[in-house]
Coordinates of C-alpha atoms and ligand atoms in Angstrom, one line a residue:
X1 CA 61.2 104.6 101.4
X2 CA 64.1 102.6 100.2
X3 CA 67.3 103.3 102.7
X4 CA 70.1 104.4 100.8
X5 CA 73.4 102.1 101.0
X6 CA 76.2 104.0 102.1
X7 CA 79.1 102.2 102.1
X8 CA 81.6 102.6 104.6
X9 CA 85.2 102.8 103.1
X10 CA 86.6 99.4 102.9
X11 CA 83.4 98.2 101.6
X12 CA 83.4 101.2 99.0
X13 CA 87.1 99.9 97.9
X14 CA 85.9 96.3 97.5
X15 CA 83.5 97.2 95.6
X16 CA 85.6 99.4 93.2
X17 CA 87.9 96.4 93.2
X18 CA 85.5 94.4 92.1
X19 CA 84.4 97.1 89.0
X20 CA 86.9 98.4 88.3
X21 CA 89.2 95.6 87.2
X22 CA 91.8 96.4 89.6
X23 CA 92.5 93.3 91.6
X24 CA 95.6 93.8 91.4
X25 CA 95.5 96.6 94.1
X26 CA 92.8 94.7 96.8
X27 CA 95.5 92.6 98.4
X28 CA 96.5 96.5 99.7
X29 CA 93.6 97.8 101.0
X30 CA 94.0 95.9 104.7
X31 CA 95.0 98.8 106.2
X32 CA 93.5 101.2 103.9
X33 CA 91.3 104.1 105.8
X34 CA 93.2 103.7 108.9
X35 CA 96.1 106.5 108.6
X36 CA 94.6 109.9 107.0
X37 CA 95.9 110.8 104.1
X38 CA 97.3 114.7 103.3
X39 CA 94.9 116.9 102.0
X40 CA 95.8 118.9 98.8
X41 CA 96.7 122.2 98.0
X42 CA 93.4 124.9 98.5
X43 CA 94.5 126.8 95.1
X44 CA 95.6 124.4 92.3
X45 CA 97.3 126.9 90.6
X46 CA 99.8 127.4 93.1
X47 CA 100.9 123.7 92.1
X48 CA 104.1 123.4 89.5
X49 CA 103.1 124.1 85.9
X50 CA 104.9 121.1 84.3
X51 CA 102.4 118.2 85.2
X52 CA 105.0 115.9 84.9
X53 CA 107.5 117.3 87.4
X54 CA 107.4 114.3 89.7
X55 CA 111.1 114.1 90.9
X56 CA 111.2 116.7 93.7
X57 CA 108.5 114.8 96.0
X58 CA 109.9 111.3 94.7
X59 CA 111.8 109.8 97.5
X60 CA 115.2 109.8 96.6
X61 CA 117.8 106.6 97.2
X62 CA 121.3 107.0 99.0
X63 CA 122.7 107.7 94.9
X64 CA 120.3 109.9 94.1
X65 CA 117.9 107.5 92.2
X66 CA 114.1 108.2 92.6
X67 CA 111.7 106.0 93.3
X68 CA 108.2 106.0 91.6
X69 CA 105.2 105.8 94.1
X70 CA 104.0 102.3 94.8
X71 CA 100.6 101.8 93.3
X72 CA 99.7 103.0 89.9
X73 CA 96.4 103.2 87.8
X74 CA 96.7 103.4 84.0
X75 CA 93.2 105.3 82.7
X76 CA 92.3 105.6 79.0
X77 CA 89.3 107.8 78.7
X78 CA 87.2 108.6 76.0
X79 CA 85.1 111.7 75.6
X80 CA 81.3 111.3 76.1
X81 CA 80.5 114.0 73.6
X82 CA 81.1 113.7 70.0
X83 CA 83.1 116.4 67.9
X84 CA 84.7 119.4 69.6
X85 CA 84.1 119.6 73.4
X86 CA 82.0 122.7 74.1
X87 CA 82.8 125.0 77.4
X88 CA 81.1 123.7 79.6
X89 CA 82.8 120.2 79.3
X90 CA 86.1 121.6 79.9
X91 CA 84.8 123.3 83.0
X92 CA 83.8 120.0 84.0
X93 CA 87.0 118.5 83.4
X94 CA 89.0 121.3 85.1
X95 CA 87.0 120.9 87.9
X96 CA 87.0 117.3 88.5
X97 CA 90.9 117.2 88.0
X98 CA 91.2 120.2 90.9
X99 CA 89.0 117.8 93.2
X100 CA 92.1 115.9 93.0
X101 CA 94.9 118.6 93.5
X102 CA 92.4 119.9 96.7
X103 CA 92.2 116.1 98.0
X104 CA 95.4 114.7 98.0
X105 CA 98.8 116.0 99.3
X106 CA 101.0 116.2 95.5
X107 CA 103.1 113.0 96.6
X108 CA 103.8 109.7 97.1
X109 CA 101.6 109.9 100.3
X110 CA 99.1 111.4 99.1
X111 CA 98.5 111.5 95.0
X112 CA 100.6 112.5 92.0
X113 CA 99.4 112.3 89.0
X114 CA 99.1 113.6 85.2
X115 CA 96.2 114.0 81.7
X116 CA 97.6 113.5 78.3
X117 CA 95.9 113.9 75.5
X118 CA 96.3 111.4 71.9
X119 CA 96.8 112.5 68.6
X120 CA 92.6 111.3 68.2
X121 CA 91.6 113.8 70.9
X122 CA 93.0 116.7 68.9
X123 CA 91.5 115.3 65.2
X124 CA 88.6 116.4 67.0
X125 CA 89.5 119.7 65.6
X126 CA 91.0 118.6 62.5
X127 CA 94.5 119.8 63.3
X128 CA 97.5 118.2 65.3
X129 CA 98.7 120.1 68.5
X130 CA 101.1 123.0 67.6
X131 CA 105.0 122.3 68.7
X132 CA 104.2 119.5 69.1
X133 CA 105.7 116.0 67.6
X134 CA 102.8 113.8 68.2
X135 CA 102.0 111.7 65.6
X136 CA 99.7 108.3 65.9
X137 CA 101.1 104.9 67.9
X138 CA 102.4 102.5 65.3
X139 CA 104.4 99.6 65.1
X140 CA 108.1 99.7 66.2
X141 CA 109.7 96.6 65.0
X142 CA 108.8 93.9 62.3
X143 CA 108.3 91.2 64.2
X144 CA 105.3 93.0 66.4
X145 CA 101.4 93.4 66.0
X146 CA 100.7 95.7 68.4
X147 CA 96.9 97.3 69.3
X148 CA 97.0 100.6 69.9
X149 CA 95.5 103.0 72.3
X150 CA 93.7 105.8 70.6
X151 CA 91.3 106.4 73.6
X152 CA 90.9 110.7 74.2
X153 CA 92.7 111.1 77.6
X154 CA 95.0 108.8 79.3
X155 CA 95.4 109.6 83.2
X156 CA 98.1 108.5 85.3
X157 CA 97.2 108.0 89.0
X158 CA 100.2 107.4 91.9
X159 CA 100.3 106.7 95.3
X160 CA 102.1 104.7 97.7
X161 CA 98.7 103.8 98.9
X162 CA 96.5 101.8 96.5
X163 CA 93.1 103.1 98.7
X164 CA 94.1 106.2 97.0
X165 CA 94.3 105.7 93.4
X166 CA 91.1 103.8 93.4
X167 CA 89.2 106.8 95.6
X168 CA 90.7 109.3 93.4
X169 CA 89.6 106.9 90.1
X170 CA 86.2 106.7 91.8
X171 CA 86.0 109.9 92.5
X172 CA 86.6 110.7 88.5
X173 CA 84.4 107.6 87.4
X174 CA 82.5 106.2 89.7
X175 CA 79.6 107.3 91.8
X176 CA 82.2 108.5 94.6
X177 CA 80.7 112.0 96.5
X178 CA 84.0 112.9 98.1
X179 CA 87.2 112.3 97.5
X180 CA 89.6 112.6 100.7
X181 CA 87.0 114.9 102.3
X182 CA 86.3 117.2 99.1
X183 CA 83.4 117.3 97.4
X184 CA 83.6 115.0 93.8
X185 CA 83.3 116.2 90.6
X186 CA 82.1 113.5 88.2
X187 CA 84.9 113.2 84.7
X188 CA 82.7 113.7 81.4
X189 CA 84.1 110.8 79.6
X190 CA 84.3 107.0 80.0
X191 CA 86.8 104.4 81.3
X192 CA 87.8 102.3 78.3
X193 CA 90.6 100.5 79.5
X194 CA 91.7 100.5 83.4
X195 CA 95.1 99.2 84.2
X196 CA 97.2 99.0 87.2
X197 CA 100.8 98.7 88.2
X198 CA 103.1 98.5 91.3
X199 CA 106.9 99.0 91.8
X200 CA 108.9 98.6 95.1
X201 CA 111.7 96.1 95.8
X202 CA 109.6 92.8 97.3
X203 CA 106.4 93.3 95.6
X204 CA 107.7 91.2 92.1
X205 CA 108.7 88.4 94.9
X206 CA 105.5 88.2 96.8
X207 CA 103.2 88.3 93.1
X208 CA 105.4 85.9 91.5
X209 CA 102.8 83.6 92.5
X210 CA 99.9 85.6 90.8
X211 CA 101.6 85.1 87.4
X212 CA 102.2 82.2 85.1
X213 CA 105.4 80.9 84.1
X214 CA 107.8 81.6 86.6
X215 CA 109.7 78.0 86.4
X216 CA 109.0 75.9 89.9
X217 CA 111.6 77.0 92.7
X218 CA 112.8 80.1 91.2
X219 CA 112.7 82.7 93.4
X220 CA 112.0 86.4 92.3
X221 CA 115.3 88.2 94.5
X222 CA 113.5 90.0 97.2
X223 CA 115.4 93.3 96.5
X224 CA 114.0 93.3 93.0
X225 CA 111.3 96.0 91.6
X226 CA 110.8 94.3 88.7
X227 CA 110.0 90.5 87.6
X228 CA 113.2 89.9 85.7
X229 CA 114.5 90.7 89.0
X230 CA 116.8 93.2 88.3
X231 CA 116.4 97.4 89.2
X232 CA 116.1 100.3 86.7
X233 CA 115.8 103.5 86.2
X234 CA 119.2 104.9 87.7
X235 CA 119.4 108.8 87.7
X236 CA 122.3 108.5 85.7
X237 CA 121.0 107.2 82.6
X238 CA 117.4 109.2 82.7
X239 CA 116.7 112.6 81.1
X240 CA 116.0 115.3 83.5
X241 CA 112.5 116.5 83.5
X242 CA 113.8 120.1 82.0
X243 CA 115.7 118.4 79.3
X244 CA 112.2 116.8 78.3
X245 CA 110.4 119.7 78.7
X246 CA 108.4 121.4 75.5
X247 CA 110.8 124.7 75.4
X248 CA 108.9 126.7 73.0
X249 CA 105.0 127.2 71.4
X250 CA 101.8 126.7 72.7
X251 CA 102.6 123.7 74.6
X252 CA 105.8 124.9 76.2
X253 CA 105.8 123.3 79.6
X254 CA 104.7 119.8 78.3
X255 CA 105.6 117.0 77.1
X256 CA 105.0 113.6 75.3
X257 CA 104.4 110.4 76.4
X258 CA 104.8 107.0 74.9
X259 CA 102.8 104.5 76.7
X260 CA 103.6 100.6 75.7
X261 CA 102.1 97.3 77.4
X262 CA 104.4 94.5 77.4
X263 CA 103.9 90.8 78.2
X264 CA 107.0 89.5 80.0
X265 CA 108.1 85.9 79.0
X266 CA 109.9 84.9 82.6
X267 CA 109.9 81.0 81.6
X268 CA 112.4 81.5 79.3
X269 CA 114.0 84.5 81.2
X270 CA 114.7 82.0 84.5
X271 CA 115.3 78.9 82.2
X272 CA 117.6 80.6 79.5
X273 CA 119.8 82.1 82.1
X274 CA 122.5 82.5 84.4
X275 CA 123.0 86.1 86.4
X276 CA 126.0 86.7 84.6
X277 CA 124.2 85.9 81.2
X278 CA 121.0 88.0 82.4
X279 CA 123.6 91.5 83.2
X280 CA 125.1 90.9 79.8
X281 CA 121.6 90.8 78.4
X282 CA 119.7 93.7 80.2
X283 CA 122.6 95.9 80.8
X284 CA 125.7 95.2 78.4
X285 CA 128.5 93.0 77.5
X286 CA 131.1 94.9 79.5
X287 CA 129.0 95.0 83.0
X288 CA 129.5 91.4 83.6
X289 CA 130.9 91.6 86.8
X290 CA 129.9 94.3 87.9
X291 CA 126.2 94.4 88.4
X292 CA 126.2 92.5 91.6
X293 CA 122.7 90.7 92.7
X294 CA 119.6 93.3 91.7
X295 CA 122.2 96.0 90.3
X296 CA 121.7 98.2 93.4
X297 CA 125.8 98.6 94.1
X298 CA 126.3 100.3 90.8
X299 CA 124.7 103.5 92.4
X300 CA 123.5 106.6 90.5
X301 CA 124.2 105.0 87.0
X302 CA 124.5 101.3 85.3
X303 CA 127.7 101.9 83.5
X304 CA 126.1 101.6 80.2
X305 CA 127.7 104.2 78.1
X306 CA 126.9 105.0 73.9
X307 CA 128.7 102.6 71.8
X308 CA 128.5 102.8 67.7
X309 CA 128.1 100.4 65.7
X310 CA 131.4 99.0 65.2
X311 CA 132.3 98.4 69.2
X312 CA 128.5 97.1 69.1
X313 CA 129.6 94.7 66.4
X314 CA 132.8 93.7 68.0
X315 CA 131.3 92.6 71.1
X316 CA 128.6 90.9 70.1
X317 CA 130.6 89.0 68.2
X318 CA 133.0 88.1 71.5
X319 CA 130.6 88.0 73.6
X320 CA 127.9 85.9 71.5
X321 CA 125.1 88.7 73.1
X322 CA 124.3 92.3 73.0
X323 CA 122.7 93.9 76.0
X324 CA 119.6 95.7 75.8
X325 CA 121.0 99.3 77.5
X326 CA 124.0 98.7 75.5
X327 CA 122.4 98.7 72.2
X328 CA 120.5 101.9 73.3
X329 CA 122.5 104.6 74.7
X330 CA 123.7 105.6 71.6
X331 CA 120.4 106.6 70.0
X332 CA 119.4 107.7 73.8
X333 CA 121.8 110.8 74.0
X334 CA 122.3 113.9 72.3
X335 CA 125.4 115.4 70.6
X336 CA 126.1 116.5 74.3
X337 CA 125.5 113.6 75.9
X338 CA 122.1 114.4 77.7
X339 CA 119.7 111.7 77.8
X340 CA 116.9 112.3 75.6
X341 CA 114.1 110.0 77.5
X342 CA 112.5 109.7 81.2
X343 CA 111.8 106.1 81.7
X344 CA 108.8 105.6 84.3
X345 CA 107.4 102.1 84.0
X346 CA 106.1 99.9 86.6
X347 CA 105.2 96.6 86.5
X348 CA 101.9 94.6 86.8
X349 CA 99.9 91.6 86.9
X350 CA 96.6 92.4 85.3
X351 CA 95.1 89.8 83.4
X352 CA 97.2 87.1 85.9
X353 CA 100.1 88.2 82.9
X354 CA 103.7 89.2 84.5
X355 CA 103.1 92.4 82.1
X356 CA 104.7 95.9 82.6
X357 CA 103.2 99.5 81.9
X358 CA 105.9 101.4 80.2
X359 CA 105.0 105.3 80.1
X360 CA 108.4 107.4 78.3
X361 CA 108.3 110.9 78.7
X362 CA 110.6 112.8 75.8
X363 CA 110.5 116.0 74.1
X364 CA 108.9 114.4 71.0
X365 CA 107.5 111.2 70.2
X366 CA 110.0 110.5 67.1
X367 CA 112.4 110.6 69.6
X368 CA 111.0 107.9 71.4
X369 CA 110.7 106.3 68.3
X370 CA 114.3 106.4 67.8
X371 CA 115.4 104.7 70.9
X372 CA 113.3 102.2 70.5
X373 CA 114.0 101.2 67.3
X374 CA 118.0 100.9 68.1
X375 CA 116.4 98.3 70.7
X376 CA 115.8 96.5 67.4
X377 CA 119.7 96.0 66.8
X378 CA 118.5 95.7 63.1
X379 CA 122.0 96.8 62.0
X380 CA 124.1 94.7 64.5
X381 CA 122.1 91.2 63.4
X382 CA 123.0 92.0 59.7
X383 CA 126.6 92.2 60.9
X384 CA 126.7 89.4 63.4
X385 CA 124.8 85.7 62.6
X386 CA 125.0 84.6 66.5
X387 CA 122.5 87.7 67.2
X388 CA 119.2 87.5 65.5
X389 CA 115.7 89.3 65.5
X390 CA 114.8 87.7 69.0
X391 CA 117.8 85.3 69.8
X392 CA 120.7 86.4 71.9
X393 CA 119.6 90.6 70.9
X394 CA 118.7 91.8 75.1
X395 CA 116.0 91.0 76.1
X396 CA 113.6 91.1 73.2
X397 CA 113.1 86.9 73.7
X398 CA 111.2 87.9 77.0
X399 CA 109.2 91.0 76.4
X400 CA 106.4 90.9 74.0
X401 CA 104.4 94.5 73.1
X402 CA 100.7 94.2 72.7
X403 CA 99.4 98.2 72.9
X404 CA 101.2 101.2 72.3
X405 CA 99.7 104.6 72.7
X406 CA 101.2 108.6 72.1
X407 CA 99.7 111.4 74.4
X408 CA 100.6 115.0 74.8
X409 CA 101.1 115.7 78.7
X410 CA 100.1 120.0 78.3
X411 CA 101.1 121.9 80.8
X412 CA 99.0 122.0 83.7
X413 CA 97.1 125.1 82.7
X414 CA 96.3 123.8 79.6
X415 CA 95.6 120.3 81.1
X416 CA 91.4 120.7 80.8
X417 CA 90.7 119.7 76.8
X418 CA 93.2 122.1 75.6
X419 CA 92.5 123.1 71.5
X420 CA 95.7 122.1 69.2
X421 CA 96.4 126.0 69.5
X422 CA 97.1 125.5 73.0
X423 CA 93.5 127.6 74.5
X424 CA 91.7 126.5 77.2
X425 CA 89.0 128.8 77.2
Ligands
HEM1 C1 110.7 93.9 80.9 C2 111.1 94.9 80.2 C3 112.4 95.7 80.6 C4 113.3 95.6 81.6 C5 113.3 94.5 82.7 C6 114.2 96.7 81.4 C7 115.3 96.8 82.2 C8 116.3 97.7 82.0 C9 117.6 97.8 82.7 C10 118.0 96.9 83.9 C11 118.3 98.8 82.2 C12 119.7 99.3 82.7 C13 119.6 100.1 83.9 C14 119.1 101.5 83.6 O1 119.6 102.3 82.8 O2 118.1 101.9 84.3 C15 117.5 99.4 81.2 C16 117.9 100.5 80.4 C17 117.1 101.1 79.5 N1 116.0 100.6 79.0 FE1 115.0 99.0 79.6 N2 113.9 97.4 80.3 C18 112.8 96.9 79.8 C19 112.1 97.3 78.7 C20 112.5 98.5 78.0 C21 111.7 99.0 76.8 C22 110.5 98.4 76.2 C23 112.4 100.1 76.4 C24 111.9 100.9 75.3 C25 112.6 101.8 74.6 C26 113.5 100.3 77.3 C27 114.4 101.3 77.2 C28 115.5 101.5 78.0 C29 116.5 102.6 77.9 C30 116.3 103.7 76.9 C31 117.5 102.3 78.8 C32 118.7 103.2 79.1 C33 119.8 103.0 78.1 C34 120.8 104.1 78.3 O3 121.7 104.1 79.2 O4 120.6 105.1 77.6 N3 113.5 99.3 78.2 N4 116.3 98.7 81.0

């Protein structure tokens, strides 16, 4: 009789390293098994109904800013049946995804983590989700090709403990029997595309090594989260999760999700420039000065405030740059000043690539579209010939998109194959 192999756990996690394509997270795993982990909630439905309510178990800074878990994987599913999914596979999906919710403790200890759905899912039915502004990923600027991500499902897996995002992906994919204790329940679909992603002040210093073209004897600052070694994502100049919540229809509860993959360009980052030219570039013309090493003394909020186009024009013109927030805000706020999008992106070194993962939560994906087009600064090069398409126009000489996908995040009772008339039957 052949003896069944049963891993222990570290071997388990090699393993799924070694599948799944996420080397990225083995370095982590040293410790991994050794502390338990918090076990989920008994009913799921006890749990909060927007799935992408993340910010009241986010750890919080002295200003208020939250920080994202540590380890992230990036799942893009697609359906193993063809045409519209019958009852029993949304069963099967609701029940794998409360394995999850039973397991795992809903935070950065444990596991956070949310199911969108593309625009592709739903022309499984022939009709777009109702309420909702989801139309297909396409091209945001003229001077990019992106692919883009039309995959069913796209999960988003977080944890400050990389042992649990792959358990919980194995658990949903692989041939895992538990996850965290609880019985597995295997995902009817398959993986297409598996990515991962990190954040935390350090870890962009100790990968720099994993990536090409940092220059030789730069050093990433230690207190940076991200490559370009600089923080984001101040509270200040985020939308709160209620202003990007889905108020009304079907989907009310929900929201959408723009998810890019960028390629970073840090030879030119490092060689172009100086700190004070890198804070005019990333944040603005007018925070030179005051962005001191990573950015963490300006607190809750960079000082970037909405500019039109004439002060846009003006200082480019003295200044020879325009930053990247700086050309943003505007298109980034409301008649009332709220911000219109939650910025949660995290960055990553698959494919040995300094590469980030950049998921925007907004009410609708035109807004999204908005903002990032005003990242263009289409209008202020016309005006101004020191700024051009990618010279001297924030940072769009270092950052390179190569997939872009849309996804509707449902509400979390409607998170199981939901029809565009918002059932889950
Ligand atoms: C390597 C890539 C990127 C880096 C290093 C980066 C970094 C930053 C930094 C340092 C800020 C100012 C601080 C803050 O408000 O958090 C900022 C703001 C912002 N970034 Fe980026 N960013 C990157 C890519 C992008 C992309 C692709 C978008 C797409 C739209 C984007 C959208 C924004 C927005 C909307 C703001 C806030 C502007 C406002 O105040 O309204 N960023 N980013």
């Amino acid at each position: 009789m052949t003896q069944r192999y049963a891993p222990t756990r570290r071997h388990f996690l090699k393993a799924a390293v070694a599948v799944g394509g996420t080397a990225g997270l083995s370095a982590c795993l040293d410790f991994a098994g050794e502390v338990p982990v918090p076990a989920g909630v008994e009913d799921p439905s006890t749990l909060p109904r927007r799935q992408h309510a993340w910010n009241d178990v986010l750890e919080t800074d002295e200003h208020g800013n939250h920080a994202l878990p540590k380890h992230h994987i990036f799942l893009y599913v697609n359906l193993d049946v063809d045409g519209e999914p019958t009852d029993s596979d949304r069963q099967q999906v609701a029940d794998a995804l409360s394995v999850l919710d039973r397991a795992y403790e809903r935070s950065p200890a444990g596991l956070i983590f949310s199911v969108g759905y593309s625009p592709s899912y739903f022309q499984r039915y022939g009709s777009a989700p109702e309420g909702v502004d989801l139309p297909q990923p396409r091209a945001l600027s003229d001077f990019e090709q992106p692919d883009f991500d039309t995959q069913d499902v796209h999960i988003h897996l977080a944890s400050d403990r990389a042992d649990v995002v792959m358990e919980a992906d194995e658990a949903l994919f692989g041939d895992r029997e538990t996850a965290n204790g609880v019985d597995a329940v295997a995902f009817p679909g398959t993986v297409d595309s598996r990515r991962t992603g990190f954040i935390e002040p350090g870890m962009p210093a100790e990968k720099q090594d994993e990536v090409d073209g940092i220059p030789e004897g730069t050093q990433v600052p230690e207190a940076s989260k991200l490559f370009m070694g600089f923080n984001a994502g101040f509270a200040g100049n985020q939308a709160s999760e209620a202003f990007i919540t889905i108020d009304d229809g079907p989907f009310e509860g929900g929201t959408t999700k723009h998810v890019s993959r960028l390629h970073q360009r840090l030879d030119r980052w490092y060689g172009d420039n100086d700190h004070d030219s890198m804070v005019k570039k990333l944040f603005g013309t007018h925070q030179v000065g005051d962005v001191e090493g990573v950015g963490n003394n300006v607190g809750d909020h960079s000082g970037v405030v909405a500019e039109d186009l004439e002060a846009l024009v003006e200082q480019a013109r003295e200044h020879g740059a325009v930053g990247h927030a700086q050309k943003m805000a505007r298109a980034n706020r409301d008649e009332e000043g709220n911000v219109l999008t939650l910025r949660r992106h995290v960055e990553s070194t698959d494919d040995g690539v300094a590469s980030l993962h950049f998921p925007s939560l907004q009410r609708g994906i035109s807004t999204f579209e908005a903002v990032r087009e005003a990242m263009n600064g289409a209008d202020i090069t016309k005006e101004t010939p020191a700024i051009r398409q990618r010279v001297n126009n924030g940072i769009l000489r270092y950052i390179f998109v190569k997939r872009r996908g849309n996804f509707l995040v449902p509400p979390r009772e409607l998170r199981a194959l939901p029809t565009p008339d918002g059932e889950a039957p």
